GROMACS .gro file of C-alpha atoms in nm:
model
  424
    1MET     CA    1  -0.008   0.009  -0.007
    2LYS     CA    2   0.282   0.234   0.102
    3LYS     CA    3   0.464   0.192  -0.225
    4ILE     CA    4   0.169   0.203  -0.457
    5ARG     CA    5   0.075   0.532  -0.277
    6ALA     CA    6   0.406   0.722  -0.349
    7ALA     CA    7   0.393   0.615  -0.718
    8ALA     CA    8   0.063   0.777  -0.757
    9LEU     CA    9   0.163   1.108  -0.593
   10VAL     CA   10   0.472   1.166  -0.735
   11GLY     CA   11   0.338   1.427  -0.963
   12ALA     CA   12   0.163   1.614  -0.680
   13VAL     CA   13   0.427   1.599  -0.455
   14SER     CA   14   0.625   1.741  -0.727
   15ALA     CA   15   0.407   2.009  -0.804
   16PHE     CA   16   0.371   2.112  -0.439
   17ALA     CA   17   0.716   2.139  -0.399
   18LEU     CA   18   0.771   2.397  -0.663
   19VAL     CA   19   0.479   2.594  -0.458
   20ALA     CA   20   0.662   2.558  -0.151
   21THR     CA   21   1.043   2.667  -0.274
   22GLY     CA   22   0.920   2.935  -0.508
   23CYS     CA   23   1.060   3.036  -0.829
   24SER     CA   24   1.285   3.328  -0.926
   25ALA     CA   25   1.191   3.627  -1.064
   26GLY     CA   26   1.306   3.524  -1.441
   27ALA     CA   27   1.116   3.169  -1.402
   28GLY     CA   28   0.778   3.362  -1.529
   29THR     CA   29   0.973   3.543  -1.824
   30THR     CA   30   0.766   3.461  -2.141
   31ALA     CA   31   0.969   3.343  -2.393
   32GLY     CA   32   0.749   3.270  -2.703
   33SER     CA   33   0.421   3.346  -2.818
   34ALA     CA   34   0.080   3.210  -2.877
   35ASP     CA   35   0.151   3.201  -3.258
   36GLY     CA   36   0.472   2.998  -3.205
   37LYS     CA   37   0.494   2.671  -3.418
   38GLY     CA   38   0.815   2.438  -3.420
   39PRO     CA   39   0.975   2.180  -3.169
   40ILE     CA   40   0.825   2.148  -2.827
   41LYS     CA   41   0.934   1.927  -2.540
   42VAL     CA   42   0.689   1.767  -2.292
   43TRP     CA   43   0.746   1.587  -1.927
   44LEU     CA   44   0.543   1.256  -1.823
   45SER     CA   45   0.511   1.151  -1.474
   46ASN     CA   46   0.715   0.837  -1.456
   47ASN     CA   47   0.449   0.557  -1.395
   48GLU     CA   48   0.521   0.323  -1.620
   49GLN     CA   49   0.171   0.307  -1.799
   50GLU     CA   50   0.138   0.692  -1.817
   51VAL     CA   51   0.464   0.690  -1.979
   52ALA     CA   52   0.341   0.422  -2.277
   53TRP     CA   53   0.057   0.619  -2.332
   54GLY     CA   54   0.312   0.958  -2.382
   55HIS     CA   55   0.526   0.813  -2.607
   56ALA     CA   56   0.238   0.653  -2.815
   57VAL     CA   57   0.041   0.973  -2.862
   58VAL     CA   58   0.386   1.195  -2.941
   59ASP     CA   59   0.485   0.914  -3.179
   60ALA     CA   60   0.119   0.954  -3.356
   61TRP     CA   61   0.156   1.335  -3.350
   62ASN     CA   62   0.538   1.344  -3.501
   63LYS     CA   63   0.423   1.139  -3.807
   64GLU     CA   64   0.152   1.394  -3.909
   65HIS     CA   65   0.379   1.719  -3.803
   66PRO     CA   66   0.749   1.639  -3.885
   67ASP     CA   67   0.828   2.013  -3.855
   68GLU     CA   68   0.643   2.048  -3.537
   69LYS     CA   69   0.854   1.772  -3.343
   70VAL     CA   70   0.737   1.679  -2.971
   71THR     CA   71   1.012   1.550  -2.746
   72ALA     CA   72   0.893   1.359  -2.459
   73GLN     CA   73   1.042   1.260  -2.128
   74GLU     CA   74   1.023   1.160  -1.791
   75ILE     CA   75   1.057   1.402  -1.486
   76PRO     CA   76   1.479   1.438  -1.488
   77ALA     CA   77   1.632   1.210  -1.261
   78GLY     CA   78   1.759   1.434  -0.952
   79SER     CA   79   1.825   1.391  -0.574
   80SER     CA   80   1.431   1.416  -0.601
   81SER     CA   81   1.191   1.490  -0.911
   82GLU     CA   82   1.065   1.758  -0.734
   83GLU     CA   83   1.387   1.931  -0.716
   84ALA     CA   84   1.443   1.835  -1.076
   85ILE     CA   85   1.128   2.043  -1.178
   86THR     CA   86   1.184   2.304  -0.921
   87ALA     CA   87   1.533   2.374  -1.044
   88ALA     CA   88   1.392   2.391  -1.467
   89ILE     CA   89   1.099   2.668  -1.363
   90THR     CA   90   1.364   2.867  -1.156
   91ALA     CA   91   1.602   2.918  -1.448
   92GLY     CA   92   1.356   2.923  -1.705
   93THR     CA   93   1.409   2.590  -1.864
   94ALA     CA   94   1.102   2.417  -1.813
   95PRO     CA   95   0.921   2.235  -2.079
   96CYS     CA   96   0.628   2.356  -2.273
   97LEU     CA   97   0.388   2.103  -2.121
   98VAL     CA   98   0.381   1.925  -1.784
   99TYR     CA   99   0.137   1.629  -1.761
  100ASN     CA  100   0.026   1.522  -1.408
  101VAL     CA  101   0.022   1.875  -1.261
  102ALA     CA  102  -0.148   1.899  -0.883
  103PRO     CA  103  -0.438   2.156  -0.934
  104ALA     CA  104  -0.387   2.294  -0.603
  105ALA     CA  105  -0.037   2.408  -0.745
  106VAL     CA  106  -0.129   2.618  -0.996
  107SER     CA  107  -0.224   2.964  -0.802
  108GLY     CA  108   0.130   2.966  -0.672
  109TRP     CA  109   0.278   2.934  -1.013
  110VAL     CA  110   0.053   3.214  -1.151
  111LYS     CA  111   0.146   3.407  -0.883
  112GLN     CA  112   0.531   3.341  -0.976
  113GLY     CA  113   0.428   3.410  -1.371
  114GLY     CA  114   0.521   3.097  -1.472
  115LEU     CA  115   0.216   2.953  -1.664
  116VAL     CA  116   0.041   3.070  -1.990
  117ASP     CA  117  -0.313   3.147  -1.946
  118LEU     CA  118  -0.515   2.883  -2.164
  119SER     CA  119  -0.835   3.105  -2.185
  120LYS     CA  120  -0.612   3.360  -2.374
  121LEU     CA  121  -0.520   3.085  -2.619
  122ASP     CA  122  -0.749   3.051  -2.954
  123GLY     CA  123  -1.066   2.873  -2.822
  124GLY     CA  124  -0.890   2.799  -2.490
  125ASP     CA  125  -1.221   2.798  -2.286
  126ASP     CA  126  -1.460   2.632  -2.495
  127TYR     CA  127  -1.221   2.351  -2.562
  128ILE     CA  128  -1.165   2.269  -2.210
  129THR     CA  129  -1.521   2.325  -2.099
  130SER     CA  130  -1.656   2.105  -2.419
  131ARG     CA  131  -1.416   1.819  -2.282
  132GLY     CA  132  -1.472   1.840  -1.918
  133GLY     CA  133  -1.766   2.038  -1.826
  134GLU     CA  134  -1.766   2.389  -1.596
  135LEU     CA  135  -1.496   2.301  -1.380
  136ALA     CA  136  -1.510   2.658  -1.263
  137ALA     CA  137  -1.287   2.545  -0.955
  138TYR     CA  138  -1.010   2.473  -1.159
  139LYS     CA  139  -0.989   2.871  -1.242
  140THR     CA  140  -0.748   3.097  -1.136
  141ASP     CA  141  -0.852   3.475  -1.134
  142GLY     CA  142  -1.132   3.365  -1.367
  143SER     CA  143  -0.877   3.178  -1.626
  144PHE     CA  144  -0.777   2.840  -1.676
  145TYR     CA  145  -0.414   2.822  -1.632
  146GLN     CA  146  -0.484   2.409  -1.636
  147LEU     CA  147  -0.674   2.204  -1.833
  148PRO     CA  148  -0.817   1.927  -1.576
  149TRP     CA  149  -0.683   1.610  -1.742
  150LYS     CA  150  -0.762   1.303  -1.527
  151SER     CA  151  -0.938   1.184  -1.197
  152ASN     CA  152  -0.897   0.889  -0.956
  153PRO     CA  153  -1.182   0.934  -0.735
  154VAL     CA  154  -1.111   0.766  -0.391
  155MET     CA  155  -1.333   0.481  -0.296
  156VAL     CA  156  -1.315   0.198  -0.046
  157MET     CA  157  -1.126  -0.124  -0.202
  158TYR     CA  158  -1.178  -0.407  -0.030
  159ASN     CA  159  -1.091  -0.774   0.006
  160LYS     CA  160  -1.375  -0.951  -0.069
  161ALA     CA  161  -1.209  -1.296   0.036
  162LEU     CA  162  -1.173  -1.123   0.379
  163PHE     CA  163  -1.490  -0.974   0.413
  164GLN     CA  164  -1.661  -1.329   0.305
  165ALA     CA  165  -1.473  -1.469   0.570
  166ALA     CA  166  -1.587  -1.195   0.833
  167GLY     CA  167  -1.962  -1.286   0.766
  168ILE     CA  168  -2.016  -0.951   0.505
  169ASP     CA  169  -2.179  -0.998   0.219
  170PRO     CA  170  -1.875  -0.897  -0.045
  171GLU     CA  171  -2.087  -0.807  -0.332
  172ASP     CA  172  -2.345  -0.607  -0.119
  173PRO     CA  173  -2.131  -0.508   0.215
  174GLN     CA  174  -2.401  -0.259   0.310
  175MET     CA  175  -2.156  -0.041   0.524
  176ASN     CA  176  -2.268   0.292   0.406
  177THR     CA  177  -2.317   0.473   0.729
  178TYR     CA  178  -2.066   0.495   0.992
  179ASP     CA  179  -2.208   0.267   1.219
  180ALA     CA  180  -2.229   0.029   0.947
  181PHE     CA  181  -1.894   0.080   0.829
  182LEU     CA  182  -1.765   0.093   1.247
  183GLU     CA  183  -1.956  -0.261   1.269
  184GLY     CA  184  -1.848  -0.421   0.964
  185SER     CA  185  -1.486  -0.327   1.089
  186LYS     CA  186  -1.498  -0.497   1.410
  187LYS     CA  187  -1.605  -0.807   1.256
  188ILE     CA  188  -1.324  -0.816   1.021
  189VAL     CA  189  -1.089  -0.792   1.298
  190ALA     CA  190  -1.256  -1.031   1.541
  191SER     CA  191  -1.196  -1.275   1.221
  192GLY     CA  192  -0.837  -1.224   1.264
  193VAL     CA  193  -0.743  -1.000   1.005
  194GLN     CA  194  -0.427  -0.735   1.163
  195SER     CA  195  -0.648  -0.426   1.055
  196ALA     CA  196  -0.987  -0.373   0.854
  197ILE     CA  197  -0.837  -0.035   0.715
  198TRP     CA  198  -0.509   0.090   0.747
  199PRO     CA  199  -0.470   0.463   0.611
  200ALA     CA  200  -0.116   0.629   0.644
  201PRO     CA  201  -0.058   0.733   1.008
  202THR     CA  202   0.260   0.921   0.839
  203SER     CA  203   0.270   1.306   0.871
  204GLU     CA  204   0.308   1.390   0.488
  205PHE     CA  205   0.126   1.692   0.395
  206TYR     CA  206  -0.094   1.516   0.154
  207GLN     CA  207  -0.209   1.231   0.373
  208PRO     CA  208  -0.573   1.407   0.459
  209TRP     CA  209  -0.656   1.321   0.116
  210PHE     CA  210  -0.659   0.927   0.158
  211ASP     CA  211  -0.862   0.962   0.514
  212PHE     CA  212  -1.009   1.278   0.636
  213TYR     CA  213  -1.099   1.456   0.330
  214PRO     CA  214  -1.265   1.201   0.125
  215LEU     CA  215  -1.515   1.142   0.414
  216TYR     CA  216  -1.530   1.521   0.472
  217LEU     CA  217  -1.620   1.600   0.086
  218ALA     CA  218  -1.873   1.304   0.149
  219GLU     CA  219  -2.040   1.456   0.483
  220THR     CA  220  -2.053   1.801   0.314
  221ASP     CA  221  -2.146   1.722  -0.019
  222GLY     CA  222  -1.848   1.885  -0.153
  223THR     CA  223  -1.738   2.171   0.089
  224MET     CA  224  -1.379   2.191   0.023
  225LEU     CA  225  -1.135   2.261   0.278
  226VAL     CA  226  -1.067   2.622   0.217
  227GLU     CA  227  -1.374   2.842   0.052
  228ASP     CA  228  -1.357   3.200  -0.005
  229GLY     CA  229  -1.072   3.208   0.189
  230LYS     CA  230  -1.130   3.064   0.522
  231ALA     CA  231  -1.113   2.692   0.681
  232THR     CA  232  -1.464   2.514   0.684
  233PHE     CA  233  -1.415   2.193   0.871
  234ASP     CA  234  -1.422   2.392   1.249
  235SER     CA  235  -1.799   2.240   1.183
  236ASP     CA  236  -2.052   1.995   1.319
  237ALA     CA  237  -1.933   1.792   0.981
  238GLY     CA  238  -1.569   1.793   1.063
  239LYS     CA  239  -1.620   1.705   1.422
  240LYS     CA  240  -1.827   1.375   1.292
  241VAL     CA  241  -1.540   1.301   1.011
  242ALA     CA  242  -1.283   1.311   1.278
  243GLU     CA  243  -1.483   1.160   1.560
  244PHE     CA  244  -1.513   0.857   1.309
  245TRP     CA  245  -1.153   0.812   1.235
  246LYS     CA  246  -1.060   0.875   1.622
  247THR     CA  247  -1.305   0.572   1.696
  248ILE     CA  248  -1.144   0.361   1.410
  249TYR     CA  249  -0.822   0.423   1.612
  250ASP     CA  250  -0.933   0.405   1.960
  251GLU     CA  251  -1.094   0.063   1.879
  252LYS     CA  252  -0.768  -0.063   1.727
  253LEU     CA  253  -0.949  -0.143   1.382
  254ALA     CA  254  -0.630   0.068   1.213
  255PRO     CA  255  -0.288   0.081   1.359
  256ASN     CA  256  -0.102   0.438   1.409
  257GLU     CA  257   0.223   0.295   1.299
  258ALA     CA  258   0.282   0.268   0.928
  259SER     CA  259   0.273  -0.073   0.750
  260THR     CA  260   0.625  -0.237   0.649
  261ASP     CA  261   0.491  -0.339   0.321
  262ASP     CA  262   0.169  -0.381   0.095
  263ALA     CA  263  -0.102  -0.428   0.367
  264MET     CA  264  -0.392  -0.532   0.155
  265SER     CA  265  -0.142  -0.820  -0.080
  266ALA     CA  266  -0.021  -0.917   0.263
  267GLY     CA  267  -0.369  -0.970   0.388
  268THR     CA  268  -0.305  -0.750   0.695
  269THR     CA  269  -0.601  -0.508   0.626
  270ALA     CA  270  -0.881  -0.561   0.442
  271MET     CA  271  -0.963  -0.196   0.321
  272GLN     CA  272  -0.800   0.090   0.202
  273LEU     CA  273  -0.905   0.419   0.048
  274ALA     CA  274  -0.762   0.436  -0.346
  275GLY     CA  275  -0.832   0.531  -0.686
  276PRO     CA  276  -0.863   0.329  -1.014
  277TRP     CA  277  -0.488   0.350  -1.026
  278ALA     CA  278  -0.471   0.087  -0.781
  279ILE     CA  279  -0.665  -0.212  -0.913
  280PRO     CA  280  -0.369  -0.338  -1.197
  281SER     CA  281  -0.167  -0.354  -0.839
  282TYR     CA  282  -0.388  -0.636  -0.704
  283ALA     CA  283  -0.474  -0.781  -1.044
  284ASP     CA  284  -0.332  -1.076  -0.951
  285THR     CA  285  -0.312  -1.113  -0.557
  286VAL     CA  286  -0.628  -0.997  -0.447
  287ASP     CA  287  -1.001  -1.000  -0.549
  288VAL     CA  288  -1.111  -0.658  -0.498
  289GLY     CA  289  -1.446  -0.492  -0.460
  290PHE     CA  290  -1.522  -0.116  -0.415
  291MET     CA  291  -1.764   0.103  -0.221
  292PRO     CA  292  -1.851   0.470  -0.159
  293VAL     CA  293  -1.708   0.624   0.118
  294PRO     CA  294  -1.896   0.625   0.431
  295THR     CA  295  -2.134   0.891   0.560
  296SER     CA  296  -2.319   0.975   0.881
  297ASP     CA  297  -2.655   0.899   0.713
  298GLY     CA  298  -2.541   0.662   0.452
  299ARG     CA  299  -2.658   0.898   0.154
  300ASP     CA  300  -2.648   0.769  -0.179
  301ASN     CA  301  -2.384   0.873  -0.434
  302PRO     CA  302  -2.194   1.070  -0.164
  303THR     CA  303  -1.906   1.314  -0.303
  304THR     CA  304  -1.539   1.203  -0.268
  305PHE     CA  305  -1.209   1.326  -0.336
  306ALA     CA  306  -1.133   1.354  -0.714
  307ASP     CA  307  -0.740   1.335  -0.670
  308SER     CA  308  -0.702   1.502  -1.021
  309LYS     CA  309  -0.455   1.583  -1.192
  310SER     CA  310  -0.386   1.864  -1.481
  311VAL     CA  311  -0.178   1.946  -1.781
  312SER     CA  312  -0.021   2.306  -1.751
  313MET     CA  313   0.178   2.522  -1.969
  314PHE     CA  314   0.489   2.711  -1.895
  315THR     CA  315   0.568   3.060  -2.008
  316ALA     CA  316   0.918   2.939  -2.073
  317CYS     CA  317   0.778   2.764  -2.402
  318LYS     CA  318   0.878   2.925  -2.712
  319ASN     CA  319   0.639   2.750  -2.941
  320GLN     CA  320   0.340   2.780  -2.766
  321GLY     CA  321   0.138   2.763  -3.060
  322THR     CA  322   0.230   2.384  -3.136
  323ALA     CA  323   0.223   2.325  -2.787
  324TRP     CA  324  -0.178   2.411  -2.749
  325ASP     CA  325  -0.214   2.229  -3.068
  326PHE     CA  326  -0.052   1.941  -2.921
  327LEU     CA  327  -0.225   1.956  -2.572
  328GLN     CA  328  -0.540   1.931  -2.730
  329PHE     CA  329  -0.445   1.633  -2.979
  330SER     CA  330  -0.327   1.458  -2.658
  331THR     CA  331  -0.646   1.504  -2.450
  332ASN     CA  332  -0.874   1.455  -2.774
  333GLU     CA  333  -1.177   1.147  -2.737
  334ASP     CA  334  -0.893   0.880  -2.903
  335SER     CA  335  -0.638   0.986  -2.708
  336ASP     CA  336  -0.834   0.979  -2.403
  337GLY     CA  337  -0.965   0.653  -2.497
  338GLN     CA  338  -0.594   0.525  -2.516
  339LEU     CA  339  -0.506   0.680  -2.167
  340LEU     CA  340  -0.824   0.474  -2.030
  341GLU     CA  341  -0.708   0.148  -2.174
  342LEU     CA  342  -0.362   0.156  -2.103
  343THR     CA  343  -0.349   0.311  -1.750
  344GLY     CA  344  -0.747   0.280  -1.612
  345GLN     CA  345  -0.719   0.621  -1.498
  346MET     CA  346  -1.058   0.812  -1.561
  347PRO     CA  347  -0.987   1.122  -1.831
  348MET     CA  348  -1.176   1.428  -1.679
  349ARG     CA  349  -1.485   1.436  -1.993
  350THR     CA  350  -1.845   1.450  -1.984
  351ASP     CA  351  -2.002   1.107  -2.006
  352LEU     CA  352  -1.746   0.908  -1.964
  353ALA     CA  353  -1.931   0.580  -1.942
  354GLY     CA  354  -2.095   0.684  -2.233
  355THR     CA  355  -1.810   0.800  -2.429
  356TYR     CA  356  -1.641   0.471  -2.360
  357PRO     CA  357  -1.903   0.206  -2.350
  358ASP     CA  358  -1.681  -0.071  -2.503
  359TYR     CA  359  -1.406  -0.040  -2.212
  360PHE     CA  360  -1.625  -0.064  -1.917
  361SER     CA  361  -1.798  -0.333  -2.031
  362ALA     CA  362  -1.478  -0.535  -2.075
  363ASN     CA  363  -1.341  -0.386  -1.721
  364PRO     CA  364  -1.611  -0.353  -1.482
  365ASP     CA  365  -1.393  -0.354  -1.212
  366TYR     CA  366  -1.362   0.034  -1.341
  367THR     CA  367  -1.728   0.119  -1.354
  368ALA     CA  368  -1.754   0.191  -1.029
  369PHE     CA  369  -1.524   0.452  -1.069
  370ALA     CA  370  -1.672   0.595  -1.384
  371LYS     CA  371  -1.986   0.651  -1.211
  372GLN     CA  372  -1.792   0.818  -0.892
  373VAL     CA  373  -1.621   1.059  -1.128
  374GLU     CA  374  -1.986   1.235  -1.165
  375ALA     CA  375  -1.940   1.304  -0.757
  376THR     CA  376  -1.572   1.454  -0.714
  377ALA     CA  377  -1.462   1.761  -0.576
  378ASP     CA  378  -1.106   1.889  -0.547
  379VAL     CA  379  -0.824   2.022  -0.338
  380PRO     CA  380  -0.848   2.419  -0.316
  381SER     CA  381  -0.664   2.639  -0.516
  382ILE     CA  382  -0.490   2.864  -0.164
  383PRO     CA  383  -0.181   3.046  -0.131
  384ASN     CA  384   0.059   2.815   0.066
  385SER     CA  385  -0.109   2.492  -0.010
  386VAL     CA  386   0.154   2.262   0.147
  387GLU     CA  387   0.188   2.478   0.460
  388ALA     CA  388  -0.185   2.477   0.504
  389TRP     CA  389  -0.217   2.095   0.461
  390GLN     CA  390   0.070   2.070   0.678
  391ALA     CA  391  -0.094   2.226   0.956
  392PHE     CA  392  -0.414   2.042   0.898
  393ARG     CA  393  -0.245   1.729   0.876
  394ASP     CA  394  -0.024   1.764   1.216
  395GLU     CA  395  -0.339   1.893   1.411
  396TYR     CA  396  -0.511   1.575   1.287
  397SER     CA  397  -0.255   1.326   1.363
  398SER     CA  398  -0.203   1.437   1.732
  399ALA     CA  399  -0.609   1.429   1.818
  400VAL     CA  400  -0.729   1.182   1.593
  401ILE     CA  401  -0.448   0.913   1.535
  402PHE     CA  402  -0.265   0.950   1.856
  403GLY     CA  403  -0.463   1.094   2.080
  404LYS     CA  404  -0.271   1.378   2.218
  405THR     CA  405  -0.522   1.659   2.223
  406SER     CA  406  -0.909   1.659   2.159
  407ILE     CA  407  -1.099   1.697   1.852
  408ASP     CA  408  -1.236   2.017   1.923
  409GLU     CA  409  -0.874   2.139   1.964
  410PHE     CA  410  -0.792   2.012   1.673
  411LEU     CA  411  -1.059   2.150   1.468
  412LYS     CA  412  -0.996   2.493   1.615
  413THR     CA  413  -0.639   2.512   1.607
  414ALA     CA  414  -0.596   2.374   1.236
  415ALA     CA  415  -0.870   2.625   1.113
  416SER     CA  416  -0.707   2.910   1.256
  417LYS     CA  417  -0.341   2.857   1.150
  418ILE     CA  418  -0.487   2.741   0.799
  419ASP     CA  419  -0.669   3.103   0.761
  420LYS     CA  420  -0.374   3.289   0.866
  421LEU     CA  421  -0.170   3.065   0.582
  422VAL     CA  422  -0.452   3.138   0.309
  423ALA     CA  423  -0.457   3.560   0.402
  424GLU     CA  424  -0.060   3.599   0.380
   0.00000   0.00000   0.00000
């Protein structure tokens, strides 16, 4: 579980690191124009399936556009991928396009002058919204500086065999309320499984995306952690979610120490919160099922965390005309279909299941995620994103995972810290 999640998050960590470290004044200097045509470079995440998709799309483009050749590579190696990207932006040598951008990083890049306003390109807004819908939450200062590309909606993934052994119907677990989820979790542990669910209890800023945040979005029908410049979670809904997770830890249904291996494959946990990227990892080891995250009242079609990634164009790009044409080519219906086939990740386009019925018919494990895509929300686009999420994680860990402080104190203190960070 730990290794899989790390691979899935590398793009997000890389993107956030740029916001945390900042860019030099030179990084935002526009080197090209919207009409520039010619060779471009693009960077891909280091996910094996995604790299294969990227090279296939580039090859198809290059056959038709020999004078506008695209060169694709993974994020350059270094002491860390995020340091390599940060150095490139600071030096003004970033590629034209980076695939796998974390949406919450975008506002920081805009502030630094490092991103091209896609809304100002020919047909920019029309293309983005015709592909994915309104997508207003992905705008910064009223413009799209990112094309929302793919979504990995977080659901509860579970081991059907362990559910069966615990006396839970693996085809219809009936664990959609907090009470029912806790009852089922107790059955799982009583059956001899080490843990019912095993969220990472570590301190990284992004860990709330895989424990508190999906359930908070579900409980509030999509209220983000911060809205209108203020933290939203010091509320009855926030308290319910925090108390649910505290009960999980207090009753030893989840360990408060990190797993040393993949707990799902090892059979030491029956559940985890994950997106469709996790499915291939268990194809040969675990018969998995999926259900929506629980809510206090068991509502239908709850909202969850989108865990989406975008594509952004950088102002260091000289041939922005080619970059915009290639961005559209790489996110058209055919290219999105290839992305779905090769990676199992959900392109952010309207009527996903209806657009690719053959894929979902042949791959029923992914159907639940295609339906869930319609009910997702993302992280807020705010200043000091890393610091805000880190402040939240620190207070949450103290109260919920380790029981050192109260829930009320956690909510109040984290909200106060985040309000100050967002206002800076």
